[in-house]
JSON list of C-alpha atoms in Angstrom, two decimals:
[
{"chain": "A", "resi": 271, "resn": "UNK", "atom": "CA", "xyz": [-30.95, 43.69, 15.14]},
{"chain": "A", "resi": 272, "resn": "UNK", "atom": "CA", "xyz": [-33.54, 42.59, 12.63]},
{"chain": "A", "resi": 273, "resn": "UNK", "atom": "CA", "xyz": [-35.31, 39.25, 12.83]},
{"chain": "A", "resi": 274, "resn": "UNK", "atom": "CA", "xyz": [-33.48, 37.83, 9.78]},
{"chain": "A", "resi": 275, "resn": "UNK", "atom": "CA", "xyz": [-30.10, 38.51, 11.45]},
{"chain": "A", "resi": 276, "resn": "UNK", "atom": "CA", "xyz": [-31.31, 36.84, 14.64]},
{"chain": "A", "resi": 277, "resn": "UNK", "atom": "CA", "xyz": [-32.57, 33.85, 12.68]},
{"chain": "A", "resi": 278, "resn": "UNK", "atom": "CA", "xyz": [-29.25, 33.53, 10.87]},
{"chain": "A", "resi": 279, "resn": "UNK", "atom": "CA", "xyz": [-27.34, 33.67, 14.17]},
{"chain": "A", "resi": 280, "resn": "UNK", "atom": "CA", "xyz": [-29.56, 30.97, 15.70]},
{"chain": "A", "resi": 281, "resn": "UNK", "atom": "CA", "xyz": [-29.14, 28.79, 12.60]},
{"chain": "A", "resi": 282, "resn": "UNK", "atom": "CA", "xyz": [-25.34, 29.18, 12.67]},
{"chain": "A", "resi": 283, "resn": "UNK", "atom": "CA", "xyz": [-25.18, 28.45, 16.41]},
{"chain": "A", "resi": 284, "resn": "UNK", "atom": "CA", "xyz": [-27.23, 25.32, 15.84]},
{"chain": "A", "resi": 285, "resn": "UNK", "atom": "CA", "xyz": [-24.96, 24.17, 13.00]},
{"chain": "A", "resi": 286, "resn": "UNK", "atom": "CA", "xyz": [-21.83, 24.76, 15.08]},
{"chain": "A", "resi": 287, "resn": "UNK", "atom": "CA", "xyz": [-23.34, 22.86, 18.03]},
{"chain": "A", "resi": 288, "resn": "UNK", "atom": "CA", "xyz": [-24.36, 20.00, 15.75]},
{"chain": "A", "resi": 289, "resn": "UNK", "atom": "CA", "xyz": [-20.86, 19.80, 14.25]},
{"chain": "A", "resi": 290, "resn": "UNK", "atom": "CA", "xyz": [-19.15, 19.87, 17.65]},
{"chain": "A", "resi": 291, "resn": "UNK", "atom": "CA", "xyz": [-21.25, 17.10, 19.14]},
{"chain": "A", "resi": 292, "resn": "UNK", "atom": "CA", "xyz": [-21.20, 14.64, 16.26]},
{"chain": "A", "resi": 293, "resn": "UNK", "atom": "CA", "xyz": [-19.57, 11.34, 17.18]},
{"chain": "A", "resi": 294, "resn": "UNK", "atom": "CA", "xyz": [-16.05, 11.14, 15.85]},
{"chain": "A", "resi": 295, "resn": "UNK", "atom": "CA", "xyz": [-15.60, 8.11, 13.62]},
{"chain": "A", "resi": 296, "resn": "UNK", "atom": "CA", "xyz": [-12.33, 6.27, 13.63]},
{"chain": "A", "resi": 297, "resn": "UNK", "atom": "CA", "xyz": [-10.77, 6.42, 10.19]},
{"chain": "A", "resi": 298, "resn": "UNK", "atom": "CA", "xyz": [-11.14, 3.08, 8.47]},
{"chain": "A", "resi": 299, "resn": "UNK", "atom": "CA", "xyz": [-8.00, 1.48, 7.10]},
{"chain": "A", "resi": 300, "resn": "UNK", "atom": "CA", "xyz": [-8.08, 1.45, 3.33]},
{"chain": "A", "resi": 301, "resn": "UNK", "atom": "CA", "xyz": [-7.89, -1.72, 1.31]},
{"chain": "A", "resi": 302, "resn": "UNK", "atom": "CA", "xyz": [-7.03, -5.20, 2.48]},
{"chain": "A", "resi": 303, "resn": "UNK", "atom": "CA", "xyz": [-5.85, -5.33, 6.08]},
{"chain": "A", "resi": 304, "resn": "UNK", "atom": "CA", "xyz": [-3.14, -7.32, 7.80]},
{"chain": "A", "resi": 305, "resn": "UNK", "atom": "CA", "xyz": [-4.54, -10.73, 8.74]},
{"chain": "A", "resi": 306, "resn": "UNK", "atom": "CA", "xyz": [-7.10, -10.82, 5.93]},
{"chain": "A", "resi": 307, "resn": "UNK", "atom": "CA", "xyz": [-6.89, -12.92, 2.80]},
{"chain": "A", "resi": 308, "resn": "UNK", "atom": "CA", "xyz": [-5.10, -11.10, -0.02]},
{"chain": "A", "resi": 309, "resn": "UNK", "atom": "CA", "xyz": [-7.66, -10.42, -2.77]},
{"chain": "A", "resi": 310, "resn": "UNK", "atom": "CA", "xyz": [-7.01, -12.66, -5.75]},
{"chain": "A", "resi": 311, "resn": "UNK", "atom": "CA", "xyz": [-6.25, -11.16, -9.14]},
{"chain": "A", "resi": 312, "resn": "UNK", "atom": "CA", "xyz": [-5.04, -12.17, -12.56]},
{"chain": "A", "resi": 313, "resn": "UNK", "atom": "CA", "xyz": [-2.89, -9.92, -14.75]},
{"chain": "A", "resi": 314, "resn": "UNK", "atom": "CA", "xyz": [-0.72, -10.26, -17.82]},
{"chain": "A", "resi": 315, "resn": "UNK", "atom": "CA", "xyz": [3.05, -10.39, -17.44]},
{"chain": "A", "resi": 316, "resn": "UNK", "atom": "CA", "xyz": [5.46, -8.49, -19.67]},
{"chain": "A", "resi": 317, "resn": "UNK", "atom": "CA", "xyz": [6.03, -11.63, -21.73]},
{"chain": "A", "resi": 318, "resn": "UNK", "atom": "CA", "xyz": [2.29, -12.02, -22.37]},
{"chain": "A", "resi": 319, "resn": "UNK", "atom": "CA", "xyz": [1.60, -14.83, -19.89]},
{"chain": "A", "resi": 320, "resn": "UNK", "atom": "CA", "xyz": [-1.13, -14.75, -17.29]},
{"chain": "A", "resi": 321, "resn": "UNK", "atom": "CA", "xyz": [-0.27, -14.61, -13.59]},
{"chain": "A", "resi": 322, "resn": "UNK", "atom": "CA", "xyz": [-2.88, -15.35, -10.90]},
{"chain": "A", "resi": 323, "resn": "UNK", "atom": "CA", "xyz": [-2.01, -14.55, -7.29]},
{"chain": "A", "resi": 324, "resn": "UNK", "atom": "CA", "xyz": [-3.79, -17.65, -5.95]},
{"chain": "A", "resi": 325, "resn": "UNK", "atom": "CA", "xyz": [-1.47, -19.83, -8.09]},
{"chain": "A", "resi": 326, "resn": "UNK", "atom": "CA", "xyz": [1.36, -18.73, -5.77]},
{"chain": "A", "resi": 327, "resn": "UNK", "atom": "CA", "xyz": [-0.25, -20.25, -2.64]},
{"chain": "A", "resi": 328, "resn": "UNK", "atom": "CA", "xyz": [2.33, -22.14, -0.66]},
{"chain": "A", "resi": 329, "resn": "UNK", "atom": "CA", "xyz": [4.92, -19.39, -1.22]},
{"chain": "A", "resi": 330, "resn": "UNK", "atom": "CA", "xyz": [5.67, -16.16, 0.58]},
{"chain": "A", "resi": 331, "resn": "UNK", "atom": "CA", "xyz": [4.83, -13.33, -1.81]},
{"chain": "A", "resi": 332, "resn": "UNK", "atom": "CA", "xyz": [5.73, -9.66, -2.06]},
{"chain": "A", "resi": 333, "resn": "UNK", "atom": "CA", "xyz": [3.14, -7.72, -4.09]},
{"chain": "A", "resi": 334, "resn": "UNK", "atom": "CA", "xyz": [4.71, -4.37, -4.96]},
{"chain": "A", "resi": 335, "resn": "UNK", "atom": "CA", "xyz": [2.68, -1.58, -6.62]},
{"chain": "A", "resi": 336, "resn": "UNK", "atom": "CA", "xyz": [4.91, 0.81, -8.58]},
{"chain": "A", "resi": 337, "resn": "UNK", "atom": "CA", "xyz": [5.49, 2.96, -11.66]},
{"chain": "A", "resi": 338, "resn": "UNK", "atom": "CA", "xyz": [8.59, 3.91, -13.64]},
{"chain": "A", "resi": 339, "resn": "UNK", "atom": "CA", "xyz": [8.06, 7.64, -13.03]},
{"chain": "A", "resi": 340, "resn": "UNK", "atom": "CA", "xyz": [8.04, 7.13, -9.23]},
{"chain": "A", "resi": 341, "resn": "UNK", "atom": "CA", "xyz": [11.50, 7.94, -7.80]},
{"chain": "A", "resi": 342, "resn": "UNK", "atom": "CA", "xyz": [11.12, 5.92, -4.56]},
{"chain": "A", "resi": 343, "resn": "UNK", "atom": "CA", "xyz": [9.86, 2.98, -6.66]},
{"chain": "A", "resi": 344, "resn": "UNK", "atom": "CA", "xyz": [12.94, 3.16, -8.87]},
{"chain": "A", "resi": 345, "resn": "UNK", "atom": "CA", "xyz": [15.21, 3.39, -5.85]},
{"chain": "A", "resi": 346, "resn": "UNK", "atom": "CA", "xyz": [13.77, 0.35, -4.05]},
{"chain": "A", "resi": 347, "resn": "UNK", "atom": "CA", "xyz": [13.72, -1.99, -7.09]},
{"chain": "A", "resi": 348, "resn": "UNK", "atom": "CA", "xyz": [17.41, -3.02, -6.83]},
{"chain": "A", "resi": 349, "resn": "UNK", "atom": "CA", "xyz": [16.82, -3.99, -3.17]},
{"chain": "A", "resi": 350, "resn": "UNK", "atom": "CA", "xyz": [13.76, -6.06, -4.13]},
{"chain": "A", "resi": 351, "resn": "UNK", "atom": "CA", "xyz": [15.76, -7.76, -6.90]},
{"chain": "A", "resi": 352, "resn": "UNK", "atom": "CA", "xyz": [18.62, -8.57, -4.53]},
{"chain": "A", "resi": 353, "resn": "UNK", "atom": "CA", "xyz": [16.25, -10.08, -1.93]},
{"chain": "A", "resi": 354, "resn": "UNK", "atom": "CA", "xyz": [14.39, -11.99, -4.67]},
{"chain": "A", "resi": 355, "resn": "UNK", "atom": "CA", "xyz": [17.64, -13.57, -5.83]},
{"chain": "A", "resi": 356, "resn": "UNK", "atom": "CA", "xyz": [18.56, -14.46, -2.25]},
{"chain": "A", "resi": 357, "resn": "UNK", "atom": "CA", "xyz": [15.20, -16.01, -1.26]},
{"chain": "A", "resi": 358, "resn": "UNK", "atom": "CA", "xyz": [13.51, -17.31, -4.44]},
{"chain": "A", "resi": 359, "resn": "UNK", "atom": "CA", "xyz": [14.92, -20.79, -3.82]},
{"chain": "A", "resi": 360, "resn": "UNK", "atom": "CA", "xyz": [13.28, -20.82, -0.37]},
{"chain": "A", "resi": 361, "resn": "UNK", "atom": "CA", "xyz": [9.71, -20.33, -1.52]},
{"chain": "A", "resi": 362, "resn": "UNK", "atom": "CA", "xyz": [9.64, -16.57, -2.04]},
{"chain": "A", "resi": 363, "resn": "UNK", "atom": "CA", "xyz": [8.07, -14.80, -5.01]},
{"chain": "A", "resi": 364, "resn": "UNK", "atom": "CA", "xyz": [7.72, -11.19, -6.11]},
{"chain": "A", "resi": 365, "resn": "UNK", "atom": "CA", "xyz": [4.81, -9.82, -8.13]},
{"chain": "A", "resi": 366, "resn": "UNK", "atom": "CA", "xyz": [5.59, -6.28, -9.27]},
{"chain": "A", "resi": 367, "resn": "UNK", "atom": "CA", "xyz": [2.32, -4.62, -10.27]},
{"chain": "A", "resi": 368, "resn": "UNK", "atom": "CA", "xyz": [3.00, -1.77, -12.67]},
{"chain": "A", "resi": 369, "resn": "UNK", "atom": "CA", "xyz": [0.25, 0.81, -12.61]},
{"chain": "A", "resi": 370, "resn": "UNK", "atom": "CA", "xyz": [-1.15, 1.86, -16.01]},
{"chain": "A", "resi": 371, "resn": "UNK", "atom": "CA", "xyz": [2.04, 2.27, -18.04]},
{"chain": "A", "resi": 372, "resn": "UNK", "atom": "CA", "xyz": [2.84, 1.04, -21.53]},
{"chain": "A", "resi": 373, "resn": "UNK", "atom": "CA", "xyz": [4.56, -2.31, -21.94]},
{"chain": "A", "resi": 374, "resn": "UNK", "atom": "CA", "xyz": [7.39, -0.57, -23.85]},
{"chain": "A", "resi": 375, "resn": "UNK", "atom": "CA", "xyz": [8.16, 1.80, -20.94]},
{"chain": "A", "resi": 376, "resn": "UNK", "atom": "CA", "xyz": [8.02, -1.03, -18.41]},
{"chain": "A", "resi": 377, "resn": "UNK", "atom": "CA", "xyz": [10.17, -3.38, -20.51]},
{"chain": "A", "resi": 378, "resn": "UNK", "atom": "CA", "xyz": [12.86, -0.73, -20.92]},
{"chain": "A", "resi": 379, "resn": "UNK", "atom": "CA", "xyz": [12.87, -0.10, -17.17]},
{"chain": "A", "resi": 380, "resn": "UNK", "atom": "CA", "xyz": [13.07, -3.78, -16.21]},
{"chain": "A", "resi": 381, "resn": "UNK", "atom": "CA", "xyz": [15.80, -4.42, -18.75]},
{"chain": "A", "resi": 382, "resn": "UNK", "atom": "CA", "xyz": [17.90, -1.47, -17.49]},
{"chain": "A", "resi": 383, "resn": "UNK", "atom": "CA", "xyz": [17.66, -2.70, -13.90]},
{"chain": "A", "resi": 384, "resn": "UNK", "atom": "CA", "xyz": [18.03, -6.39, -14.75]},
{"chain": "A", "resi": 385, "resn": "UNK", "atom": "CA", "xyz": [14.81, -7.36, -12.97]},
{"chain": "A", "resi": 386, "resn": "UNK", "atom": "CA", "xyz": [14.10, -11.09, -13.11]},
{"chain": "A", "resi": 387, "resn": "UNK", "atom": "CA", "xyz": [10.95, -11.37, -10.98]},
{"chain": "A", "resi": 388, "resn": "UNK", "atom": "CA", "xyz": [7.48, -11.32, -12.55]},
{"chain": "A", "resi": 389, "resn": "UNK", "atom": "CA", "xyz": [6.21, -7.89, -13.58]},
{"chain": "A", "resi": 390, "resn": "UNK", "atom": "CA", "xyz": [2.51, -7.62, -14.35]},
{"chain": "A", "resi": 391, "resn": "UNK", "atom": "CA", "xyz": [0.63, -4.80, -16.03]},
{"chain": "A", "resi": 392, "resn": "UNK", "atom": "CA", "xyz": [-2.39, -3.27, -14.30]},
{"chain": "A", "resi": 393, "resn": "UNK", "atom": "CA", "xyz": [-3.37, -1.29, -17.38]},
{"chain": "A", "resi": 394, "resn": "UNK", "atom": "CA", "xyz": [-6.84, -0.26, -16.21]},
{"chain": "A", "resi": 395, "resn": "UNK", "atom": "CA", "xyz": [-5.88, -0.01, -12.51]},
{"chain": "A", "resi": 396, "resn": "UNK", "atom": "CA", "xyz": [-8.42, -2.64, -11.46]},
{"chain": "A", "resi": 397, "resn": "UNK", "atom": "CA", "xyz": [-5.99, -4.38, -9.08]},
{"chain": "A", "resi": 398, "resn": "UNK", "atom": "CA", "xyz": [-4.69, -1.06, -7.79]},
{"chain": "A", "resi": 399, "resn": "UNK", "atom": "CA", "xyz": [-8.30, -0.13, -6.96]},
{"chain": "A", "resi": 400, "resn": "UNK", "atom": "CA", "xyz": [-8.99, -3.59, -5.49]},
{"chain": "A", "resi": 401, "resn": "UNK", "atom": "CA", "xyz": [-6.07, -3.10, -3.09]},
{"chain": "A", "resi": 402, "resn": "UNK", "atom": "CA", "xyz": [-6.98, 0.59, -2.63]},
{"chain": "A", "resi": 403, "resn": "UNK", "atom": "CA", "xyz": [-3.39, 1.66, -3.18]},
{"chain": "A", "resi": 404, "resn": "UNK", "atom": "CA", "xyz": [-2.77, 5.35, -2.56]},
{"chain": "A", "resi": 405, "resn": "UNK", "atom": "CA", "xyz": [0.81, 6.56, -2.56]},
{"chain": "A", "resi": 406, "resn": "UNK", "atom": "CA", "xyz": [3.35, 4.37, -4.27]},
{"chain": "A", "resi": 407, "resn": "UNK", "atom": "CA", "xyz": [5.36, 2.34, -3.75]},
{"chain": "A", "resi": 408, "resn": "UNK", "atom": "CA", "xyz": [3.02, 0.24, -1.65]},
{"chain": "A", "resi": 409, "resn": "UNK", "atom": "CA", "xyz": [3.85, -3.36, -0.81]},
{"chain": "A", "resi": 410, "resn": "UNK", "atom": "CA", "xyz": [1.96, -6.30, 0.65]},
{"chain": "A", "resi": 411, "resn": "UNK", "atom": "CA", "xyz": [3.78, -9.30, 2.10]},
{"chain": "A", "resi": 412, "resn": "UNK", "atom": "CA", "xyz": [1.60, -12.39, 1.84]},
{"chain": "A", "resi": 413, "resn": "UNK", "atom": "CA", "xyz": [2.03, -15.64, 3.79]},
{"chain": "A", "resi": 414, "resn": "UNK", "atom": "CA", "xyz": [1.90, -19.06, 2.10]},
{"chain": "A", "resi": 415, "resn": "UNK", "atom": "CA", "xyz": [-1.74, -19.45, 3.26]},
{"chain": "A", "resi": 416, "resn": "UNK", "atom": "CA", "xyz": [-2.69, -16.28, 1.33]},
{"chain": "A", "resi": 417, "resn": "UNK", "atom": "CA", "xyz": [-3.11, -13.95, 4.31]},
{"chain": "A", "resi": 418, "resn": "UNK", "atom": "CA", "xyz": [-1.50, -10.54, 4.44]},
{"chain": "A", "resi": 419, "resn": "UNK", "atom": "CA", "xyz": [1.31, -10.36, 6.99]},
{"chain": "A", "resi": 420, "resn": "UNK", "atom": "CA", "xyz": [2.49, -6.79, 6.35]},
{"chain": "A", "resi": 421, "resn": "UNK", "atom": "CA", "xyz": [1.47, -3.71, 4.39]},
{"chain": "A", "resi": 422, "resn": "UNK", "atom": "CA", "xyz": [4.15, -1.10, 3.74]},
{"chain": "A", "resi": 423, "resn": "UNK", "atom": "CA", "xyz": [3.48, 2.32, 2.23]},
{"chain": "A", "resi": 424, "resn": "UNK", "atom": "CA", "xyz": [6.64, 3.97, 0.98]},
{"chain": "A", "resi": 425, "resn": "UNK", "atom": "CA", "xyz": [10.12, 2.97, -0.06]},
{"chain": "A", "resi": 426, "resn": "UNK", "atom": "CA", "xyz": [11.80, 0.00, 1.62]},
{"chain": "A", "resi": 427, "resn": "UNK", "atom": "CA", "xyz": [15.48, -0.87, 1.95]},
{"chain": "A", "resi": 428, "resn": "UNK", "atom": "CA", "xyz": [17.10, -4.31, 1.86]},
{"chain": "A", "resi": 429, "resn": "UNK", "atom": "CA", "xyz": [17.00, -4.73, 5.63]},
{"chain": "A", "resi": 430, "resn": "UNK", "atom": "CA", "xyz": [13.26, -4.03, 5.88]},
{"chain": "A", "resi": 431, "resn": "UNK", "atom": "CA", "xyz": [12.47, -6.29, 2.94]},
{"chain": "A", "resi": 432, "resn": "UNK", "atom": "CA", "xyz": [14.53, -9.13, 4.42]},
{"chain": "A", "resi": 433, "resn": "UNK", "atom": "CA", "xyz": [12.78, -8.92, 7.80]},
{"chain": "A", "resi": 434, "resn": "UNK", "atom": "CA", "xyz": [9.36, -9.10, 6.12]},
{"chain": "A", "resi": 435, "resn": "UNK", "atom": "CA", "xyz": [10.44, -11.94, 3.81]},
{"chain": "A", "resi": 436, "resn": "UNK", "atom": "CA", "xyz": [11.63, -14.01, 6.76]},
{"chain": "A", "resi": 437, "resn": "UNK", "atom": "CA", "xyz": [8.17, -13.57, 8.26]},
{"chain": "A", "resi": 438, "resn": "UNK", "atom": "CA", "xyz": [6.37, -14.93, 5.16]},
{"chain": "A", "resi": 439, "resn": "UNK", "atom": "CA", "xyz": [8.58, -17.61, 3.62]},
{"chain": "A", "resi": 440, "resn": "UNK", "atom": "CA", "xyz": [7.52, -21.22, 4.23]},
{"chain": "A", "resi": 441, "resn": "UNK", "atom": "CA", "xyz": [9.20, -22.96, 7.16]}
]
């Protein structure tokens, strides 16, 4: 065995040993966490008005990140609409954050499904990045004091949504 081979073997053994004995870091949860204050944002609604999350303090809020091309998003929207209609008179609000789609595409979608809750346009994905949203749909249920009660990644059904709403609506 030549000295360069021996040196390479020693180097590789050292690298393997170093890798094996490195402390394992716990993965950090991405984005806002349950119990923390929901980051404030302001976006434009489909009808051109401005919506600021902090203006909804005092209400239970569902922030839902979605897109029209996302099948699970499309499938959960009727359930969100039904729960919105049932609970809006009890201090519940929905903010549907569309991710980087054209107003025309979003308007056609909301019209087809008869959505009546506020839909805002995150054209440059600033709010999506602020909340560090990965897979969609992703939803945050926010208490009247502005703290996050629940974060849900993936499609929800009416039963799940109702349980979370009852946890965030004002008493």
